[in-house]
Coordinates of C-alpha atoms and ligand atoms in Angstrom, one line a residue:
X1 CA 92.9 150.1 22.2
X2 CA 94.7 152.6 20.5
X3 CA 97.4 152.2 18.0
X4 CA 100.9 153.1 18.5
X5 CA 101.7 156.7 18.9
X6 CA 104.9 158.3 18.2
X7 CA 105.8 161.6 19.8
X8 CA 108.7 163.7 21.7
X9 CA 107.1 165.2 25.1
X10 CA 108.7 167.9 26.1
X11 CA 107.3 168.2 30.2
X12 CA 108.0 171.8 31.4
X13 CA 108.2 171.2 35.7
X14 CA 109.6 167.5 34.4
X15 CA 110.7 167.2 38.3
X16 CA 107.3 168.3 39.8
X17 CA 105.1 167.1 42.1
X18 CA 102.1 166.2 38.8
X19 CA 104.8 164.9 36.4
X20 CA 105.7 162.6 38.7
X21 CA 102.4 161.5 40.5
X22 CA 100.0 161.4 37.2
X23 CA 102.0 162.1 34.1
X24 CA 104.8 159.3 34.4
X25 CA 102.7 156.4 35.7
X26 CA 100.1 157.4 32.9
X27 CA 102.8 157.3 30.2
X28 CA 103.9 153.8 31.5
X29 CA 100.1 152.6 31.3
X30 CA 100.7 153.4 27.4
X31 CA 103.5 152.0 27.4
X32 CA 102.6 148.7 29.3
X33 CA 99.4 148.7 26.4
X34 CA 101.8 149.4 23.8
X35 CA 100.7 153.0 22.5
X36 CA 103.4 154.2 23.0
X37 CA 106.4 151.7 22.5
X38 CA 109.7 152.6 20.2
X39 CA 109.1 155.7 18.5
X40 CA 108.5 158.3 21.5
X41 CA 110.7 160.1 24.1
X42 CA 110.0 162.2 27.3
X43 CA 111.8 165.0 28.0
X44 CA 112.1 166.6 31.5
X45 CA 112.7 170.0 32.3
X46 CA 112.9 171.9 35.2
X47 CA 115.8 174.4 37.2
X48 CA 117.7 171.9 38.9
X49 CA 121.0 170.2 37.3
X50 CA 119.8 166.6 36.9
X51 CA 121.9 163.9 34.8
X52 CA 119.6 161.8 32.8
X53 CA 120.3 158.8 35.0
X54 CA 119.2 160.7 38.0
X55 CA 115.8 161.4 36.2
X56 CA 115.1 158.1 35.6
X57 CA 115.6 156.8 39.0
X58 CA 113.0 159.5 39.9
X59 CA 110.6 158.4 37.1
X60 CA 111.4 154.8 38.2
X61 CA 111.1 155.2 41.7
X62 CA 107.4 157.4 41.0
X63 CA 106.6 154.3 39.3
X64 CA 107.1 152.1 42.0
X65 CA 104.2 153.9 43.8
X66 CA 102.0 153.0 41.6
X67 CA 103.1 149.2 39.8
X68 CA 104.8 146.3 41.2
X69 CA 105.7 145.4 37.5
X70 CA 109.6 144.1 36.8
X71 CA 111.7 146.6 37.3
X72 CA 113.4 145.8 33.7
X73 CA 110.1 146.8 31.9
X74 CA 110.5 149.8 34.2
X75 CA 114.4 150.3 33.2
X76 CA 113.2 149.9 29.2
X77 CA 110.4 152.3 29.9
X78 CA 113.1 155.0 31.1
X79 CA 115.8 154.7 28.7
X80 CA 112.8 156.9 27.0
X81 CA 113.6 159.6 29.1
X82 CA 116.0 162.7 28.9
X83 CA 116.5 165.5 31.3
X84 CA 117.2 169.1 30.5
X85 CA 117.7 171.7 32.6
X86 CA 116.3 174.9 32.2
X87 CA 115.0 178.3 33.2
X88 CA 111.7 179.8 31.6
X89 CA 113.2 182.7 30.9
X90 CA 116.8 181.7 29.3
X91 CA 116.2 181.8 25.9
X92 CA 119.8 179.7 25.0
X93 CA 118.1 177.1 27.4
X94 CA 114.9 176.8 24.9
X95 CA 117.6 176.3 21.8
X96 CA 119.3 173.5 23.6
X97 CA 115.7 172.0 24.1
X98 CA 115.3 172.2 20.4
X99 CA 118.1 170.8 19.5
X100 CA 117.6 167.7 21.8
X101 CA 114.3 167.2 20.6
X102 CA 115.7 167.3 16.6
X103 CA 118.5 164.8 17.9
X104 CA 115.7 162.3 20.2
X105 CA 113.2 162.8 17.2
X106 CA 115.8 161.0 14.3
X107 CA 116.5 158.6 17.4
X108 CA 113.4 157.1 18.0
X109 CA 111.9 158.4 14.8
X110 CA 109.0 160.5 16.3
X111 CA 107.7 161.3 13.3
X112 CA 108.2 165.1 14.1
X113 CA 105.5 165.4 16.5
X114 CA 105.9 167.4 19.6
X115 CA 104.0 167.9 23.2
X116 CA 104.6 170.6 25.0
X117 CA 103.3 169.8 28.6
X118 CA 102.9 172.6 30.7
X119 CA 103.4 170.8 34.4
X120 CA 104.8 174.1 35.6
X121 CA 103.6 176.9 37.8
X122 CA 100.7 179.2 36.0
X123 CA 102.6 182.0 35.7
X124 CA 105.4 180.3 33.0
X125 CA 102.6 179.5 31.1
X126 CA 102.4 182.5 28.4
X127 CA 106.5 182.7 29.1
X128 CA 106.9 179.5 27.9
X129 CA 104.6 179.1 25.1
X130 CA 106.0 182.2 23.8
X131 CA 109.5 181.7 24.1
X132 CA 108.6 177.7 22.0
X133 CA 107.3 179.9 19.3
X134 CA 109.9 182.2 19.3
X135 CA 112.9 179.7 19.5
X136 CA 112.1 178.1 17.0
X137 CA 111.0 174.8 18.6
X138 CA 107.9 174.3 16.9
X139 CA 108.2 171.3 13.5
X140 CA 106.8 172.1 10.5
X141 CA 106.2 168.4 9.6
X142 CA 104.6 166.8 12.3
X143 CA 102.2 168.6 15.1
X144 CA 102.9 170.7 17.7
X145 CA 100.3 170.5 20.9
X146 CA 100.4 172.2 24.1
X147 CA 99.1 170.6 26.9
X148 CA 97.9 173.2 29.8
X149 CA 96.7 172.2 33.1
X150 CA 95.0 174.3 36.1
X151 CA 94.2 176.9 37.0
X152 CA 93.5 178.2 33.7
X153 CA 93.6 182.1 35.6
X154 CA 92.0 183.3 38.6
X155 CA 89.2 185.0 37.2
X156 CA 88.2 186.3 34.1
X157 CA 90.9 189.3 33.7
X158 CA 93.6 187.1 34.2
X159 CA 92.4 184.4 32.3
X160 CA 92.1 186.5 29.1
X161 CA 95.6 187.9 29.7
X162 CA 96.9 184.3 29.7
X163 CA 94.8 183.5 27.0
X164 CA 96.1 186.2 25.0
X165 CA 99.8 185.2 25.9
X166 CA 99.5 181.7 24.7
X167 CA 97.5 182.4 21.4
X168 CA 100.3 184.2 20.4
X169 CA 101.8 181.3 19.8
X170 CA 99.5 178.5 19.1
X171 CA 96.2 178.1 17.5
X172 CA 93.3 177.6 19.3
X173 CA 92.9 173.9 17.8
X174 CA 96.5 173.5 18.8
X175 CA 95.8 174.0 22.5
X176 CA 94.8 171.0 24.9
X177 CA 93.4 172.9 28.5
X178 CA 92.8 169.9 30.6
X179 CA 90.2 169.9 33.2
X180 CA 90.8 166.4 34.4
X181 CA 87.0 165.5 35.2
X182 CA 86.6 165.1 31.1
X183 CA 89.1 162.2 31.7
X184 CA 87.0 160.6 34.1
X185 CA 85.1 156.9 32.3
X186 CA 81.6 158.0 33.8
X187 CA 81.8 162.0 32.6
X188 CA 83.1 160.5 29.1
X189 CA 79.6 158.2 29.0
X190 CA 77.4 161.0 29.9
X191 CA 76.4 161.4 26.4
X192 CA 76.6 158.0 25.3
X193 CA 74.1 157.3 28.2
X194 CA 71.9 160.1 26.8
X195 CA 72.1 158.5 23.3
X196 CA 71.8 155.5 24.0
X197 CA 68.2 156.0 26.4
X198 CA 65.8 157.8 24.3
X199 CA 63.4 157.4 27.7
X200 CA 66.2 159.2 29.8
X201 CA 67.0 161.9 27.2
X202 CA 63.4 162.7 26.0
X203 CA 63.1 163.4 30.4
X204 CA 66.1 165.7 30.2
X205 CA 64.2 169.2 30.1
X206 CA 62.2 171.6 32.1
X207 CA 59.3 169.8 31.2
X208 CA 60.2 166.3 33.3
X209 CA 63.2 167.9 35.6
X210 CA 62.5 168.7 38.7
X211 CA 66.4 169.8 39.5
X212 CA 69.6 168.3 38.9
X213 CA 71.9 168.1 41.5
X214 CA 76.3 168.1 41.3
X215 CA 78.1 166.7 44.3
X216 CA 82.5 166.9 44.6
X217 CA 82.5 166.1 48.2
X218 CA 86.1 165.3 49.8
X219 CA 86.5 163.8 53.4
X220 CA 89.9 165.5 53.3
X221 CA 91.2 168.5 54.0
X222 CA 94.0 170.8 52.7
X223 CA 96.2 168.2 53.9
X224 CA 100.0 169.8 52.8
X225 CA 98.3 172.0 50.0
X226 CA 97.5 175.0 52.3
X227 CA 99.9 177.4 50.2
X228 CA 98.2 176.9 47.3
X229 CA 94.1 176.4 48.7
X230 CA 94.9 180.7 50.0
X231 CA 95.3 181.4 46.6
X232 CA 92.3 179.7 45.2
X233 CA 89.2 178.3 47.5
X234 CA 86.7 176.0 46.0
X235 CA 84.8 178.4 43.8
X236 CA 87.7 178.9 41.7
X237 CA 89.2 175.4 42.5
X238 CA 86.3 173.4 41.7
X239 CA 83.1 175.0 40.5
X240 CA 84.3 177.1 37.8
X241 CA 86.4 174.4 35.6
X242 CA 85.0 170.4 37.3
X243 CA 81.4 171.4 37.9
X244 CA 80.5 173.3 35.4
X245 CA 82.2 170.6 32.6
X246 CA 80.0 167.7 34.6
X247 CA 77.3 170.2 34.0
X248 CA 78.1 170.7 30.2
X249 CA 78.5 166.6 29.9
X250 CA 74.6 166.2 31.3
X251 CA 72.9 169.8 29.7
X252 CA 74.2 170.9 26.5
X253 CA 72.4 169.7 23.4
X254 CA 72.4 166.8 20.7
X255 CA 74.6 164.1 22.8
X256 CA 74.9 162.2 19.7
X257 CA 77.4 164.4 18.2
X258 CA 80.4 163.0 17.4
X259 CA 82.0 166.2 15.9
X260 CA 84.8 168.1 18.8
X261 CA 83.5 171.4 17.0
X262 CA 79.9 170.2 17.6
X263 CA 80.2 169.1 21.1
X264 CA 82.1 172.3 21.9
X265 CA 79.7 174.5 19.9
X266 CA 76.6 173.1 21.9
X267 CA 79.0 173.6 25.5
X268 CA 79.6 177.2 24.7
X269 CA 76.4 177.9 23.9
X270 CA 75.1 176.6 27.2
X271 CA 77.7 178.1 29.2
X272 CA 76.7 181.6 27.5
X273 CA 73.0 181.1 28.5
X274 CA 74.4 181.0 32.0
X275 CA 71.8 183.1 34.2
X276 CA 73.7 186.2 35.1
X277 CA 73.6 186.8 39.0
X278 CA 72.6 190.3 40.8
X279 CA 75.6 190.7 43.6
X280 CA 72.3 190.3 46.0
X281 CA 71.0 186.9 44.6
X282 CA 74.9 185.6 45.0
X283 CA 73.8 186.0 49.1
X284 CA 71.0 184.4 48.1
X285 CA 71.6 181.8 45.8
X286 CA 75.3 180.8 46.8
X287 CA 76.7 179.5 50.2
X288 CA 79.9 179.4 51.2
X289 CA 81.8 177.8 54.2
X290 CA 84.6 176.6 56.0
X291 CA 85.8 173.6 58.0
X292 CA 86.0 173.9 62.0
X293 CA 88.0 171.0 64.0
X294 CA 85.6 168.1 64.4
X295 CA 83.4 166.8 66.8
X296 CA 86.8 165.6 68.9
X297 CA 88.1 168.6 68.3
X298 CA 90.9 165.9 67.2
X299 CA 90.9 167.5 63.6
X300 CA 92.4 170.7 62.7
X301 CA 89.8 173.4 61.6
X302 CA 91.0 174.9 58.1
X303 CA 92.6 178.3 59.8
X304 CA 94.9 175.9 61.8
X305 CA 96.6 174.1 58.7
X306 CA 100.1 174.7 57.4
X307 CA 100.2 177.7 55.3
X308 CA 97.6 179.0 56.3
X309 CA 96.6 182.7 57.6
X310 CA 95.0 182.5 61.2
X311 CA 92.2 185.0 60.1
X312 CA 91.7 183.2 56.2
X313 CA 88.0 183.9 54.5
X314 CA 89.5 181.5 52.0
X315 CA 85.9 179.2 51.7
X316 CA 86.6 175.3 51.7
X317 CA 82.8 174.5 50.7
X318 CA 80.2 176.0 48.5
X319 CA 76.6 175.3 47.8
X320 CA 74.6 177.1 45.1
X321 CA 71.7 177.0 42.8
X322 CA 72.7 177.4 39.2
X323 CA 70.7 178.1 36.4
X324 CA 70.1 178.3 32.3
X325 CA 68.6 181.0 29.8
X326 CA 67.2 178.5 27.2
X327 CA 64.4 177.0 26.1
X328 CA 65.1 173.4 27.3
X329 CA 66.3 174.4 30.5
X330 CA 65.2 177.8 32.3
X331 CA 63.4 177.6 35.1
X332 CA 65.4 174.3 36.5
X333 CA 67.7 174.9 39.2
X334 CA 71.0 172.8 39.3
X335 CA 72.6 172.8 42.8
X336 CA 76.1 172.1 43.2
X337 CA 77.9 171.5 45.7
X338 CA 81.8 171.0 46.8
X339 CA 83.5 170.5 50.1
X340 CA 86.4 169.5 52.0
X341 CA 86.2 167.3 55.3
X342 CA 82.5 166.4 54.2
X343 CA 81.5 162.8 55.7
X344 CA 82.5 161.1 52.9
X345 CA 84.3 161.1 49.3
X346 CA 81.6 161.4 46.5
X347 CA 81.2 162.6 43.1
X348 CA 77.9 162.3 41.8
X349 CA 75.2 163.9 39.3
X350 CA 71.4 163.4 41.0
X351 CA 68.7 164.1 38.5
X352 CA 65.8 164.4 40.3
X353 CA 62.8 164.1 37.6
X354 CA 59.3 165.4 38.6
X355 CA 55.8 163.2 38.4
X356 CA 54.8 164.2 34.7
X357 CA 57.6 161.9 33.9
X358 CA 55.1 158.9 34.1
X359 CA 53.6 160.1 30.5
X360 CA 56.9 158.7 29.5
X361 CA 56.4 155.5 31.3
X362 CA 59.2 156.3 34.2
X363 CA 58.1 156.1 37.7
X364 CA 56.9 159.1 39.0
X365 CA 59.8 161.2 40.7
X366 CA 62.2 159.1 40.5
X367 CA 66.2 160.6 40.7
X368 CA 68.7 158.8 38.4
X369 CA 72.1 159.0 40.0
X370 CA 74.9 158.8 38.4
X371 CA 78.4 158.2 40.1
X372 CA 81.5 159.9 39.1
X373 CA 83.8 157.1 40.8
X374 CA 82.5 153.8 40.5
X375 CA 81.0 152.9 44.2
X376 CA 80.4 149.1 45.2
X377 CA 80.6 148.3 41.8
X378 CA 77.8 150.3 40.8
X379 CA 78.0 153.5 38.1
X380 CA 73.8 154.4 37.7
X381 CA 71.2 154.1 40.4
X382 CA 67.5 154.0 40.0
X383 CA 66.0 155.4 43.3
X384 CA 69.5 154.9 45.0
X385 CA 69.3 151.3 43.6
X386 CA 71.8 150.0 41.0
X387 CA 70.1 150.5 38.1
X388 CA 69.8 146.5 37.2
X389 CA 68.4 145.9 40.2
X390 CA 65.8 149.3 40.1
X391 CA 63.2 147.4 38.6
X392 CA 62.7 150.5 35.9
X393 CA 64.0 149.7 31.9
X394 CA 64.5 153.0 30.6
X395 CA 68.6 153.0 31.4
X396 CA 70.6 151.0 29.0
X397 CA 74.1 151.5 30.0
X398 CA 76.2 151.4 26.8
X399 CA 78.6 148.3 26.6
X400 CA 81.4 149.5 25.3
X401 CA 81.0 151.9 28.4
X402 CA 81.8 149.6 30.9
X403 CA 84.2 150.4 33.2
X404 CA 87.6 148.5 33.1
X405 CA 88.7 150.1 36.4
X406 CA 92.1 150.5 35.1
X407 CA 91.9 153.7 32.3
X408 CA 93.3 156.4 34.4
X409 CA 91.8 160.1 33.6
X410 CA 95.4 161.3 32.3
X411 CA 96.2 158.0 30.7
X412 CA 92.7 158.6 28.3
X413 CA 93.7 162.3 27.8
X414 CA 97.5 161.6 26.5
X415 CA 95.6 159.0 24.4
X416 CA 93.4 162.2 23.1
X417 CA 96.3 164.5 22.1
X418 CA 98.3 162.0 20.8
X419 CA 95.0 161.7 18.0
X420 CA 94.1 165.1 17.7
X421 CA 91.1 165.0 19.7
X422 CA 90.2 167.5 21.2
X423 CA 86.6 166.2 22.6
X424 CA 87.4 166.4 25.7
X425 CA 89.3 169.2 26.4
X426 CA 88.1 172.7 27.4
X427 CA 87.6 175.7 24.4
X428 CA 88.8 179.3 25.7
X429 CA 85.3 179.9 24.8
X430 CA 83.5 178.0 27.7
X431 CA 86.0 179.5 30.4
X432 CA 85.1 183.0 29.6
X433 CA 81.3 182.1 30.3
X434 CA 82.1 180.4 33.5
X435 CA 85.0 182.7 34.7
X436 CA 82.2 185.7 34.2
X437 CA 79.4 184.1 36.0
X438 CA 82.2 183.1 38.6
X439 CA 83.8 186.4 38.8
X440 CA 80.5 187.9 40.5
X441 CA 79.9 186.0 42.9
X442 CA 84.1 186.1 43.8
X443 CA 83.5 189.9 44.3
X444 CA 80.6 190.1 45.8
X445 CA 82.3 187.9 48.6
X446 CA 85.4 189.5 48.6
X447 CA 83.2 192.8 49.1
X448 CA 81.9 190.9 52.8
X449 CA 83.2 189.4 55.5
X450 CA 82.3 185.4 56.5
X451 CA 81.7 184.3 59.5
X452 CA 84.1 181.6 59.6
X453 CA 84.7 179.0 60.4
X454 CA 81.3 177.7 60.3
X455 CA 80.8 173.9 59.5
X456 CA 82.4 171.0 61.6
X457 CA 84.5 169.0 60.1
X458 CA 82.9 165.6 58.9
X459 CA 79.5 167.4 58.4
X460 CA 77.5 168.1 55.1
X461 CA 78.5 172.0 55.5
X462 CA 76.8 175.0 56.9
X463 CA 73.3 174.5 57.4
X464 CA 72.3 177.1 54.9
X465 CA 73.6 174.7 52.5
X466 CA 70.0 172.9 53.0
X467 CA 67.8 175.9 53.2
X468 CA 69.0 176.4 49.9
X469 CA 66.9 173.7 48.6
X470 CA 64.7 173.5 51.4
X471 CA 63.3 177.1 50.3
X472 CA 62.5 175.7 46.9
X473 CA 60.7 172.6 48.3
X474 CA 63.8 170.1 47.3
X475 CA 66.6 168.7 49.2
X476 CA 69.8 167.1 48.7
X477 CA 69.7 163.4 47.5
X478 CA 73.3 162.5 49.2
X479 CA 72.6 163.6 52.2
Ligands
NAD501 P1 105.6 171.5 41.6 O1 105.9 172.7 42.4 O2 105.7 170.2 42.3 O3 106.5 171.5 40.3 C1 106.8 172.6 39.6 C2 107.9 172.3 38.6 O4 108.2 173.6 37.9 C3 109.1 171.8 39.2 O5 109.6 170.8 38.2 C4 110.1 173.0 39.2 O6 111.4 172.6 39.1 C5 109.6 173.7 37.9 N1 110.0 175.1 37.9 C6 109.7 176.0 38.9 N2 110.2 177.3 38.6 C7 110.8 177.1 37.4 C8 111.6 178.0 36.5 N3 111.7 179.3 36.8 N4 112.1 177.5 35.4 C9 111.9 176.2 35.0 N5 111.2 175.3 35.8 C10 110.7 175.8 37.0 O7 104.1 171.8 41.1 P2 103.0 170.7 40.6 O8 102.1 170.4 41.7 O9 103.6 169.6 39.8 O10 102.1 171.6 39.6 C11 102.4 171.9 38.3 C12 101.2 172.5 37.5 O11 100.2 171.6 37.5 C13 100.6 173.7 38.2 O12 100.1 174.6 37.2 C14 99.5 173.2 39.0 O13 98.5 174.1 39.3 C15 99.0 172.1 38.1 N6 98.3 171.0 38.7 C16 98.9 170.2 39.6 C17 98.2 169.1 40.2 C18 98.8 168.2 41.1 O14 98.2 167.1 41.5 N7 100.1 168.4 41.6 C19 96.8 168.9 39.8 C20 96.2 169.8 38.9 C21 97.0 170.8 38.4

C-alpha cells in the first residue's frame, strides 16, 4: 500500500454529480487505508452558496451510498473538507481560492502540493486552467497537477483547441487526462500478463493472431443521461478514449517497461500506425446502430428517452474492424465493439490465436479471454475456461495481480497523481492519433443518413455487426 500522501485538492464542480459518486467515496477508501490521513484537505467549488457544514453533509451522505462504516470515521473524514463558492469566470473568486488553499495548506501541512480536479463541465476546462495560472494559485514548492476528465473534445479540432488552452498553463508532464479504463485492475495487468508469459507474448503478432477482439457491452440504456448521449454517441463516448487504451494495454510494444515515457512512447507510436480509413471503407469496415424497444415492446427504444430528439441519428452501438501499419501487427484485424441494451454487461479482450500457434506448444486456435470486470470469480479464460482449469500452462497470472475486489478505478488513479505517475494516464499525443482516425469515420456518417432505429433492445446489435467478421471468415467469441 501506498504511503501517506499529503495534498490540498481543489475539485472544480465540488457539488457534481462525479465528485460526489466517484471522487468522495474514492478519497475515503484512502483515507480508510491511511494514504491520506492528517496532512491533506479537499476543497469544493462550484456556483451555489454552500456553508462548509452543508458540504459535508453532502460528502457524508454520498458516502453513505457506498460504506456502512461509523459515521464518526465519516465525520473525521469531512472535517477535511471546505467549500468555496465560485464562478469560472470571476477572477476575485480564483484569489479567494488561493488564499484558502495557503491558509488549509499551513493547517494540515500539505507540504505545498496542489490538485486541481477538473469535475466540471468541458467547456471550463481551458477557463479554469488558465485563470489557476493566471491568479496566481499555482506553489512554487510543492507540485501542481491538474486532473482532467472526459471528454477530452469532440473531435480532433476541438480537442487541439482545448489542448492548446490548457498548455498554456501547465506542462504536459503536469497534466493527468484520465480515461478511467487505465484504472481498471485487469487493463493495469495487461502488461504484466504479457511479461510475465513469454508463451503468450512470443503469440502476440501477425504471425500466431488470428484477430483480436474488444467488447464494452452495456445492458443499459441512456437511462437519465439522454442530454448528454445527443452530444456524443458511442464512437466518441467509448471507442475513441476506452477502446482504443484497452487496445494500447494488449498491442503496443516491450510490456516490460517500467518507464511512463517508455510506455507512452511505445502507445503513441501504435496509435500513429493506426490504418487511415477511405470515407468508403468506414461503410465498410464500421457499423453503427441504435436501440429499438424490446421484444415486449416494454422497453423504450433510444428515440423515446428523456432528452432525446424524436428523429436522433445519435448511434448507441458500433462494430468495426481496426487495424495497424507495423511490422508486428498489419494485416490483423481487431474488432471492437460497444453497445447499450446489449444482452448483457461485459468488458472483455478475445484474442483469437490461429493454428501455427502449436510450434509454440499452445493448442491450436485457441482464444485467450481476458475479462475487464472480474466474472464468477474468473479474470483469464482458456477456450472460455478459467484458465486454471483450461488444461493449457502457458498463462501465469502474476500474483501480485490478484484481484482484491476492493481497489476502485479512481481510488488507484488519485493514488497515481498523488506519486507523480503518470503510467496510466493518457499523453495529448495518443488522442490526436485516435481523434484523427475517429474524426473520419464521424464525418463520413454525419455526411449519410441511418436507418434507425435498427437493433432490438437486448440483442447483440444490427446484424451487420456479424457480417463484419463473418466476411473475413471469423466471428464474435461473446456472442
Ligand atoms: P454535474 O453537472 O453533476 O456537475 C457539474 C459541476 O460544475 C457542478 O458542481 C456545478 O455546480 C459546477 N458548475 C457548473 N457551472 C459552473 C460555473 N459556471 N462555475 C463554477 N462551477 C460550475 O456534472 P458531472 O456529471 O459531475 O460531470 C463533471 C465532469 O466529469 C464532466 O466533464 C463530465 O463529462 C465528466 N465525467 C462525468 C462522469 C460521471 O459519472 N458523472 C463520468 C466521466 C466523466
Amino acid at each position: 500500500m501506498a504511503k501517506e500522501k499529503s495534498a490540498i485538492f481543489i475539485i472544480f464542480g465540488g457539488s457534481g454529480d462525479l465528485a460526489h459518486r466517484k471522487l468522495y467515496p474514492s478519497l475515503f477508501r484512502l483515507y480508510k487505508s491511511k494514504v491520506l490521513k492528517d496532512h491533506f484537505a479537499v476543497i469544493g467549488t462550484a456556483r451555489r452558496p454552500w456553508s462548509d457544514d452543508y458540504f459535508r453533509e453532502t460528502v457524508i451522505t454520498s458516502l453513505e451510498d457506498y460504506f456502512d462504516d461509523d459515521k464518526e470515521i465519516m465525520e473525521e473524514f469531512a472535517k477535511h473538507f471546505f467549500y468555496q463558492s465560485h464562478d469560472v469566470n470571476d477572477s476575485e473568486h480564483y484569489i479567494a481560492l488561493k488564499n484558502l488553499a495557503g491558509k488549509l495548506d499551513d493547517q494540515f501541512e500539505a507540504g505545498h502540493n496542489r490538485v486541481y480536479y477538473m469535475a466540471i463541465a468541458p467547456r471550463f476546462f481551458g477557463t479554469v486552467a488558465e485563470h489557476i495560472n493566471s491568479e496566481g494559485l499555482k506553489t512554487k514548492d510543492g507540485y501542481n497537477r491538474l486532473v482532467i476528465e472526459k471528454p477530452f473534445g469532440r473531435d480532433l479540432d476541438s480537442a487541439c483547441e482545448l489542448n492548446g488552452n490548457i498548455s498554456k498553463a501547465f506542462p504536459e508532464d503536469d497534466i493527468y487526462r484520465i480515461d478511467h479504463y487505465l484504472g481498471k485492475e485487469m487493463v493495469q495487468d495487461i502488461p504484466n500478463i504479457r511479461a510475465n508469459n513469454p508463451k503468450l507474448e512470443q503469440a502476440l503478432n501477425n504471425k500466431y493472431v488470428s484477430n483480436i477482439q474488444v467488447t464494452l457491452a452495456e445492458s443499459i440504456g441512456v437511462e437519465d443521461r439522454g442530454g448528454y448521449y445527443e452530444t456524443a454517441g458511442v464512437l466518441r463516448d467509448m471507442i475513441q478514449n476506452h477502446v482504443m487504451q484497452i487496445i494500447g494495454a494488449i498491442a503496443s510494444d516491450d510490456p516490460k517497461a517500467k518507464e511512463a515515457k517508455v510506455i507512452h512512447k511505445n502507445k503513441c507510436d501504435l496509435f500513429a500506425s493506426l490504418k487511415e480509413l477511405s470515407p468508403e471503407e468506414v461503410d465498410t469496415e464500421f457499423v453503427r446502430g441504435q436501440y429499438d424497444t424490446d421484444k415486449t415492446g416494454e422497453k423504450k427504444a433510444y428515440r423515446q428517452e428523456d432528452n432525446v430528439a424524436e428523429d436522433s441519428n445519435i448511434e448507441t452501438f458500433v462494430a468495426g474492424k481496426i487495424e495497424f501499419n507495423t511490422d508486428r501487427w498489419s494485416g490483423v484485424p481487431f474488432y471492437v465493439r460497444s453497445g447499450k441494451r446489449m444482452p448483457d454487461k461485459s468488458s472483455r479482450i478475445d484474442i483469437v490465436l490461429n493454428d501455427k500457434v502449436k510450434e509454440l506448444g499452445i493448442r491450436p486456435n485457441s482464444v485467450v479471454t481476458l475479462l475487464i470486470e472480474k466474472e464468477d470469480g474468473n479474470s483469464i479464460l482458456i477456450n472460455g475456461l478459467n484458465y486454471k482449469d483450461a488444461g493449457q500452462d502457458f498463462i501465469e497470472f502474476p500474483e501480485e495481480a490478484e484481484f482484491d475486489n476492493a481497489s476502485e478505478a479512481y481510488e488507484s488513479l488519485i493514488i497515481d497523481i498523488l506519486s507523480g505517475n503518470r503510467v496510466h494516464f493518457t499523453l495529448w499525443d495518443e488522442l490526436r492519433s485516435t481523434w484523427k482516425y475517429i474524426d473520419t469515420i464521424r464525418e463520413r456518417w454525419d455526411s449519410q443518413t441511418p436507418e434507425f432505429p435498427n437493433y432490438i433492445s437486448g440483442t447483440m446489435g444490427p446484424d451487420a455487426a456479424e457480417m463484419l467478421l463473418e466476411r473475413d471468415g471469423n466471428s464474435w467469441i461473446w456472442d
